[in-house]
């Protein structure tokens, strides 16, 4: 169910400082809100898919632990047992859509997809900068923002040329510390996700793009564990920019 226009209006004041219509976000835009500024952009995106039917998959520790330059997502895939599946409470159709985008089938147990982020060093050009952020909860929603600043015109990648679309994904992620809920390793559960497309404008006014949307907090998710992960993909499916905002509160 889509949130009402009144709810959307109520969320705007929380993130108004981080939303500049038709313009890229300045470095100070995320001050006072949880955002990705000050955090190094991820170089690798690791997506772990767990079947909701496989209870042991949640408890087992992954074979390899990611480094600081890696962003990890745990997608819980709806299983054949439906609502009776052990992990059904965290399962989401977003996981099925993401598998379809990756041209992978729902796993009977687990599956892992590893994607390199197209950095300037590897691409031979600056692919642009991505920022994500999240506001405080209100009526089971949070205000989520994503902004992309393309590279300068004289060094622009083909993916940011006028008329070239870039697909974006913005994920609401709950970080569960190791051992907190029977999990041997830290998990980063995708609780909600948004997708869309940005198309570069022509001319020197093409200074970037930003968007603010309300995202629903699913029942059972712990607000103090939530954060944001976002990425942009070109027409070939290459991830050209990524960002994460780890908004997890410090333990008391």
GROMACS .gro file of N, CA, C and O in nm, residues 129-217:
model
  356
  129UNK      N    1   2.943   1.008  -0.830
  129UNK     CA    2   2.936   0.986  -0.686
  129UNK      C    3   2.792   0.966  -0.642
  129UNK      O    4   2.701   1.038  -0.684
  130UNK      N    5   2.773   0.870  -0.554
  130UNK     CA    6   2.640   0.838  -0.503
  130UNK      C    7   2.636   0.864  -0.353
  130UNK      O    8   2.733   0.838  -0.282
  131UNK      N    9   2.523   0.918  -0.305
  131UNK     CA   10   2.501   0.937  -0.163
  131UNK      C   11   2.365   0.882  -0.126
  131UNK      O   12   2.270   0.891  -0.204
  132UNK      N   13   2.356   0.825  -0.006
  132UNK     CA   14   2.228   0.776   0.046
  132UNK      C   15   2.212   0.825   0.189
  132UNK      O   16   2.311   0.857   0.257
  133UNK      N   17   2.089   0.832   0.236
  133UNK     CA   18   2.064   0.878   0.372
  133UNK      C   19   1.928   0.834   0.421
  133UNK      O   20   1.842   0.790   0.344
  134UNK      N   21   1.907   0.847   0.552
  134UNK     CA   22   1.783   0.803   0.614
  134UNK      C   23   1.747   0.897   0.728
  134UNK      O   24   1.833   0.940   0.805
  135UNK      N   25   1.618   0.931   0.739
  135UNK     CA   26   1.569   1.014   0.847
  135UNK      C   27   1.512   0.931   0.961
  135UNK      O   28   1.511   0.808   0.953
  136UNK      N   29   1.464   0.995   1.067
  136UNK     CA   30   1.408   0.922   1.182
  136UNK      C   31   1.275   0.858   1.146
  136UNK      O   32   1.206   0.901   1.053
  137UNK      N   33   1.234   0.753   1.218
  137UNK     CA   34   1.108   0.685   1.188
  137UNK      C   35   0.987   0.770   1.223
  137UNK      O   36   0.989   0.848   1.318
  138UNK      N   37   0.881   0.754   1.145
  138UNK     CA   38   0.755   0.823   1.169
  138UNK      C   39   0.642   0.736   1.117
  138UNK      O   40   0.637   0.706   0.998
  139UNK      N   41   0.553   0.692   1.208
  139UNK     CA   42   0.438   0.611   1.168
  139UNK      C   43   0.479   0.489   1.084
  139UNK      O   44   0.420   0.460   0.979
  140UNK      N   45   0.582   0.418   1.130
  140UNK     CA   46   0.631   0.297   1.063
  140UNK      C   47   0.696   0.323   0.928
  140UNK      O   48   0.708   0.232   0.846
  141UNK      N   49   0.739   0.446   0.905
  141UNK     CA   50   0.811   0.481   0.782
  141UNK      C   51   0.937   0.558   0.818
  141UNK      O   52   0.946   0.620   0.925
  142UNK      N   53   1.034   0.554   0.727
  142UNK     CA   54   1.150   0.642   0.735
  142UNK      C   55   1.161   0.716   0.602
  142UNK      O   56   1.121   0.666   0.497
  143UNK      N   57   1.214   0.837   0.608
  143UNK     CA   58   1.244   0.909   0.485
  143UNK      C   59   1.378   0.863   0.432
  143UNK      O   60   1.479   0.866   0.502
  144UNK      N   61   1.380   0.814   0.308
  144UNK     CA   62   1.502   0.764   0.246
  144UNK      C   63   1.541   0.854   0.130
  144UNK      O   64   1.455   0.893   0.049
  145UNK      N   65   1.667   0.887   0.121
  145UNK     CA   66   1.713   0.975   0.013
  145UNK      C   67   1.830   0.912  -0.061
  145UNK      O   68   1.911   0.839  -0.003
  146UNK      N   69   1.834   0.938  -0.191
  146UNK     CA   70   1.943   0.891  -0.275
  146UNK      C   71   1.976   1.003  -0.373
  146UNK      O   72   1.886   1.072  -0.422
  147UNK      N   73   2.104   1.025  -0.398
  147UNK     CA   74   2.147   1.133  -0.488
  147UNK      C   75   2.269   1.088  -0.567
  147UNK      O   76   2.357   1.020  -0.513
  148UNK      N   77   2.273   1.126  -0.693
  148UNK     CA   78   2.385   1.089  -0.779
  148UNK      C   79   2.441   1.213  -0.846
  148UNK      O   80   2.367   1.294  -0.902
  149UNK      N   81   2.572   1.229  -0.838
  149UNK     CA   82   2.642   1.339  -0.903
  149UNK      C   83   2.727   1.282  -1.016
  149UNK      O   84   2.823   1.209  -0.989
  150UNK      N   85   2.693   1.309  -1.140
  150UNK     CA   86   2.775   1.255  -1.250
  150UNK      C   87   2.911   1.320  -1.255
  150UNK      O   88   2.934   1.426  -1.196
  151UNK      N   89   3.002   1.255  -1.323
  151UNK     CA   90   3.136   1.311  -1.336
  151UNK      C   91   3.132   1.435  -1.424
  151UNK      O   92   3.035   1.459  -1.497
  152UNK      N   93   3.238   1.520  -1.420
  152UNK     CA   94   3.241   1.639  -1.505
  152UNK      C   95   3.224   1.602  -1.652
  152UNK      O   96   3.261   1.493  -1.695
  153UNK      N   97   3.170   1.696  -1.728
  153UNK     CA   98   3.139   1.670  -1.869
  153UNK      C   99   3.261   1.625  -1.947
  153UNK      O  100   3.252   1.536  -2.033
  154UNK      N  101   3.376   1.682  -1.915
  154UNK     CA  102   3.495   1.647  -1.991
  154UNK      C  103   3.554   1.513  -1.951
  154UNK      O  104   3.652   1.468  -2.008
  155UNK      N  105   3.493   1.447  -1.854
  155UNK     CA  106   3.543   1.316  -1.812
  155UNK      C  107   3.427   1.221  -1.785
  155UNK      O  108   3.435   1.132  -1.705
  156UNK      N  109   3.316   1.246  -1.852
  156UNK     CA  110   3.194   1.171  -1.823
  156UNK      C  111   3.198   1.032  -1.883
  156UNK      O  112   3.240   1.014  -1.997
  157UNK      N  113   3.153   0.932  -1.810
  157UNK     CA  114   3.142   0.798  -1.865
  157UNK      C  115   3.023   0.791  -1.960
  157UNK      O  116   2.931   0.872  -1.952
  158UNK      N  117   3.023   0.694  -2.046
  158UNK     CA  118   2.913   0.682  -2.141
  158UNK      C  119   2.781   0.660  -2.070
  158UNK      O  120   2.675   0.694  -2.122
  159UNK      N  121   2.783   0.604  -1.949
  159UNK     CA  122   2.659   0.577  -1.877
  159UNK      C  123   2.591   0.703  -1.828
  159UNK      O  124   2.475   0.699  -1.791
  160UNK      N  125   2.662   0.817  -1.823
  160UNK     CA  126   2.601   0.941  -1.777
  160UNK      C  127   2.583   1.042  -1.890
  160UNK      O  128   2.563   1.159  -1.866
  161UNK      N  129   2.594   0.997  -2.015
  161UNK     CA  130   2.570   1.087  -2.127
  161UNK      C  131   2.422   1.125  -2.131
  161UNK      O  132   2.337   1.049  -2.084
  162UNK      N  133   2.390   1.241  -2.186
  162UNK     CA  134   2.250   1.281  -2.196
  162UNK      C  135   2.164   1.172  -2.259
  162UNK      O  136   2.197   1.118  -2.364
  163UNK      N  137   2.054   1.140  -2.194
  163UNK     CA  138   1.962   1.039  -2.244
  163UNK      C  139   1.995   0.898  -2.202
  163UNK      O  140   1.915   0.806  -2.224
  164UNK      N  141   2.113   0.876  -2.143
  164UNK     CA  142   2.151   0.741  -2.102
  164UNK      C  143   2.093   0.712  -1.964
  164UNK      O  144   2.120   0.785  -1.869
  165UNK      N  145   2.013   0.608  -1.949
  165UNK     CA  146   1.950   0.580  -1.819
  165UNK      C  147   2.044   0.508  -1.723
  165UNK      O  148   2.130   0.430  -1.764
  166UNK      N  149   2.026   0.537  -1.596
  166UNK     CA  150   2.093   0.464  -1.490
  166UNK      C  151   1.984   0.413  -1.395
  166UNK      O  152   1.901   0.490  -1.349
  167UNK      N  153   1.985   0.285  -1.369
  167UNK     CA  154   1.888   0.226  -1.277
  167UNK      C  155   1.942   0.234  -1.135
  167UNK      O  156   2.061   0.209  -1.112
  168UNK      N  157   1.856   0.271  -1.040
  168UNK     CA  158   1.901   0.278  -0.902
  168UNK      C  159   1.824   0.179  -0.814
  168UNK      O  160   1.709   0.145  -0.841
  169UNK      N  161   1.892   0.133  -0.711
  169UNK     CA  162   1.832   0.049  -0.607
  169UNK      C  163   1.867   0.109  -0.473
  169UNK      O  164   1.983   0.142  -0.448
  170UNK      N  165   1.769   0.124  -0.387
  170UNK     CA  166   1.789   0.176  -0.253
  170UNK      C  167   1.731   0.074  -0.156
  170UNK      O  168   1.612   0.041  -0.163
  171UNK      N  169   1.814   0.021  -0.068
  171UNK     CA  170   1.773  -0.087   0.022
  171UNK      C  171   1.777  -0.041   0.168
  171UNK      O  172   1.875   0.019   0.212
  172UNK      N  173   1.669  -0.071   0.239
  172UNK     CA  174   1.662  -0.050   0.383
  172UNK      C  175   1.715  -0.178   0.448
  172UNK      O  176   1.659  -0.286   0.429
  173UNK      N  177   1.824  -0.165   0.523
  173UNK     CA  178   1.897  -0.282   0.572
  173UNK      C  179   1.900  -0.285   0.724
  173UNK      O  180   1.929  -0.183   0.788
  174UNK      N  181   1.871  -0.401   0.781
  174UNK     CA  182   1.881  -0.421   0.925
  174UNK      C  183   2.006  -0.503   0.955
  174UNK      O  184   2.020  -0.616   0.908
  175UNK      N  185   2.097  -0.445   1.030
  175UNK     CA  186   2.219  -0.515   1.068
  175UNK      C  187   2.198  -0.589   1.200
  175UNK      O  188   2.168  -0.527   1.302
  176UNK      N  189   2.213  -0.721   1.195
  176UNK     CA  190   2.194  -0.805   1.313
  176UNK      C  191   2.332  -0.852   1.360
  176UNK      O  192   2.400  -0.926   1.288
  177UNK      N  193   2.377  -0.811   1.479
  177UNK     CA  194   2.510  -0.852   1.527
  177UNK      C  195   2.521  -1.003   1.540
  177UNK      O  196   2.422  -1.073   1.561
  178UNK      N  197   2.642  -1.053   1.525
  178UNK     CA  198   2.665  -1.197   1.538
  178UNK      C  199   2.617  -1.246   1.674
  178UNK      O  200   2.646  -1.185   1.777
  179UNK      N  201   2.542  -1.355   1.673
  179UNK     CA  202   2.494  -1.416   1.796
  179UNK      C  203   2.369  -1.353   1.854
  179UNK      O  204   2.315  -1.404   1.953
  180UNK      N  205   2.319  -1.246   1.795
  180UNK     CA  206   2.204  -1.176   1.852
  180UNK      C  207   2.075  -1.256   1.839
  180UNK      O  208   1.988  -1.251   1.926
  181UNK      N  209   2.061  -1.329   1.728
  181UNK     CA  210   1.938  -1.405   1.703
  181UNK      C  211   1.970  -1.541   1.645
  181UNK      O  212   1.906  -1.587   1.550
  182UNK      N  213   2.068  -1.606   1.705
  182UNK     CA  214   2.105  -1.740   1.660
  182UNK      C  215   2.191  -1.742   1.536
  182UNK      O  216   2.216  -1.848   1.478
  183UNK      N  217   2.239  -1.626   1.492
  183UNK     CA  218   2.324  -1.615   1.373
  183UNK      C  219   2.471  -1.615   1.416
  183UNK      O  220   2.512  -1.540   1.503
  184UNK      N  221   2.550  -1.700   1.349
  184UNK     CA  222   2.691  -1.711   1.385
  184UNK      C  223   2.772  -1.591   1.338
  184UNK      O  224   2.877  -1.560   1.395
  185UNK      N  225   2.726  -1.523   1.234
  185UNK     CA  226   2.797  -1.408   1.178
  185UNK      C  227   2.702  -1.289   1.167
  185UNK      O  228   2.580  -1.305   1.170
  186UNK      N  229   2.760  -1.170   1.156
  186UNK     CA  230   2.679  -1.051   1.138
  186UNK      C  231   2.600  -1.062   1.008
  186UNK      O  232   2.650  -1.104   0.905
  187UNK      N  233   2.473  -1.024   1.015
  187UNK     CA  234   2.386  -1.030   0.898
  187UNK      C  235   2.335  -0.890   0.866
  187UNK      O  236   2.318  -0.806   0.954
  188UNK      N  237   2.309  -0.867   0.736
  188UNK     CA  238   2.260  -0.739   0.689
  188UNK      C  239   2.135  -0.766   0.605
  188UNK      O  240   2.141  -0.778   0.483
  189UNK      N  241   2.021  -0.776   0.672
  189UNK     CA  242   1.898  -0.820   0.609
  189UNK      C  243   1.834  -0.704   0.531
  189UNK      O  244   1.811  -0.596   0.586
  190UNK      N  245   1.801  -0.729   0.406
  190UNK     CA  246   1.727  -0.631   0.327
  190UNK      C  247   1.581  -0.638   0.370
  190UNK      O  248   1.512  -0.736   0.347
  191UNK      N  249   1.534  -0.530   0.432
  191UNK     CA  250   1.398  -0.525   0.484
  191UNK      C  251   1.300  -0.463   0.386
  191UNK      O  252   1.180  -0.491   0.389
  192UNK      N  253   1.348  -0.377   0.300
  192UNK     CA  254   1.265  -0.312   0.200
  192UNK      C  255   1.357  -0.260   0.091
  192UNK      O  256   1.476  -0.238   0.115
  193UNK      N  257   1.304  -0.241  -0.028
  193UNK     CA  258   1.387  -0.194  -0.138
  193UNK      C  259   1.304  -0.111  -0.235
  193UNK      O  260   1.184  -0.135  -0.253
  194UNK      N  261   1.369  -0.013  -0.294
  194UNK     CA  262   1.308   0.072  -0.397
  194UNK      C  263   1.394   0.067  -0.522
  194UNK      O  264   1.518   0.064  -0.513
  195UNK      N  265   1.329   0.067  -0.637
  195UNK     CA  266   1.401   0.072  -0.763
  195UNK      C  267   1.344   0.184  -0.849
  195UNK      O  268   1.228   0.222  -0.836
  196UNK      N  269   1.428   0.235  -0.937
  196UNK     CA  270   1.384   0.339  -1.028
  196UNK      C  271   1.491   0.368  -1.131
  196UNK      O  272   1.593   0.298  -1.137
  197UNK      N  273   1.470   0.471  -1.210
  197UNK     CA  274   1.563   0.505  -1.318
  197UNK      C  275   1.586   0.655  -1.322
  197UNK      O  276   1.491   0.733  -1.305
  198UNK      N  277   1.711   0.693  -1.339
  198UNK     CA  278   1.746   0.833  -1.359
  198UNK      C  279   1.806   0.846  -1.499
  198UNK      O  280   1.888   0.763  -1.540
  199UNK      N  281   1.765   0.948  -1.572
  199UNK     CA  282   1.817   0.973  -1.706
  199UNK      C  283   1.888   1.108  -1.707
  199UNK      O  284   1.830   1.210  -1.667
  200UNK      N  285   2.011   1.108  -1.751
  200UNK     CA  286   2.092   1.231  -1.753
  200UNK      C  287   2.031   1.334  -1.846
  200UNK      O  288   1.987   1.302  -1.957
  201UNK      N  289   2.027   1.459  -1.800
  201UNK     CA  290   1.979   1.570  -1.882
  201UNK      C  291   2.092   1.619  -1.973
  201UNK      O  292   2.210   1.599  -1.947
  202UNK      N  293   2.052   1.687  -2.078
  202UNK     CA  294   2.151   1.743  -2.170
  202UNK      C  295   2.197   1.880  -2.121
  202UNK      O  296   2.127   1.948  -2.047
  203UNK      N  297   2.316   1.919  -2.164
  203UNK     CA  298   2.364   2.054  -2.137
  203UNK      C  299   2.438   2.067  -2.005
  203UNK      O  300   2.445   1.976  -1.925
  204UNK      N  301   2.494   2.186  -1.981
  204UNK     CA  302   2.576   2.210  -1.862
  204UNK      C  303   2.496   2.208  -1.733
  204UNK      O  304   2.554   2.201  -1.625
  205UNK      N  305   2.361   2.216  -1.739
  205UNK     CA  306   2.280   2.215  -1.618
  205UNK      C  307   2.265   2.075  -1.561
  205UNK      O  308   2.200   2.057  -1.457
  206UNK      N  309   2.323   1.977  -1.627
  206UNK     CA  310   2.315   1.839  -1.578
  206UNK      C  311   2.408   1.823  -1.457
  206UNK      O  312   2.517   1.770  -1.467
  207UNK      N  313   2.364   1.875  -1.342
  207UNK     CA  314   2.448   1.873  -1.222
  207UNK      C  315   2.416   1.758  -1.130
  207UNK      O  316   2.477   1.744  -1.025
  208UNK      N  317   2.319   1.677  -1.166
  208UNK     CA  318   2.291   1.561  -1.084
  208UNK      C  319   2.143   1.540  -1.059
  208UNK      O  320   2.058   1.607  -1.119
  209UNK      N  321   2.116   1.451  -0.969
  209UNK     CA  322   1.978   1.408  -0.945
  209UNK      C  323   1.968   1.364  -0.800
  209UNK      O  324   2.063   1.311  -0.742
  210UNK      N  325   1.853   1.389  -0.739
  210UNK     CA  326   1.830   1.342  -0.603
  210UNK      C  327   1.682   1.314  -0.584
  210UNK      O  328   1.596   1.369  -0.653
  211UNK      N  329   1.653   1.226  -0.492
  211UNK     CA  330   1.515   1.186  -0.470
  211UNK      C  331   1.494   1.148  -0.323
  211UNK      O  332   1.583   1.090  -0.260
  212UNK      N  333   1.378   1.182  -0.272
  212UNK     CA  334   1.338   1.147  -0.136
  212UNK      C  335   1.209   1.066  -0.142
  212UNK      O  336   1.114   1.106  -0.210
  213UNK      N  337   1.207   0.953  -0.073
  213UNK     CA  338   1.087   0.871  -0.069
  213UNK      C  339   1.066   0.816   0.072
  213UNK      O  340   1.163   0.789   0.143
  214UNK      N  341   0.941   0.795   0.110
  214UNK     CA  342   0.916   0.723   0.235
  214UNK      C  343   0.930   0.573   0.213
  214UNK      O  344   0.887   0.521   0.110
  215UNK      N  345   0.992   0.504   0.308
  215UNK     CA  346   1.005   0.358   0.301
  215UNK      C  347   0.943   0.298   0.427
  215UNK      O  348   0.971   0.343   0.539
  216UNK      N  349   0.862   0.196   0.407
  216UNK     CA  350   0.796   0.133   0.520
  216UNK      C  351   0.893   0.044   0.598
  216UNK      O  352   0.974  -0.027   0.539
  217UNK      N  353   0.883   0.051   0.729
  217UNK     CA  354   0.961  -0.037   0.816
  217UNK      C  355   0.877  -0.162   0.842
  217UNK      O  356   0.771  -0.153   0.904
   0.00000   0.00000   0.00000
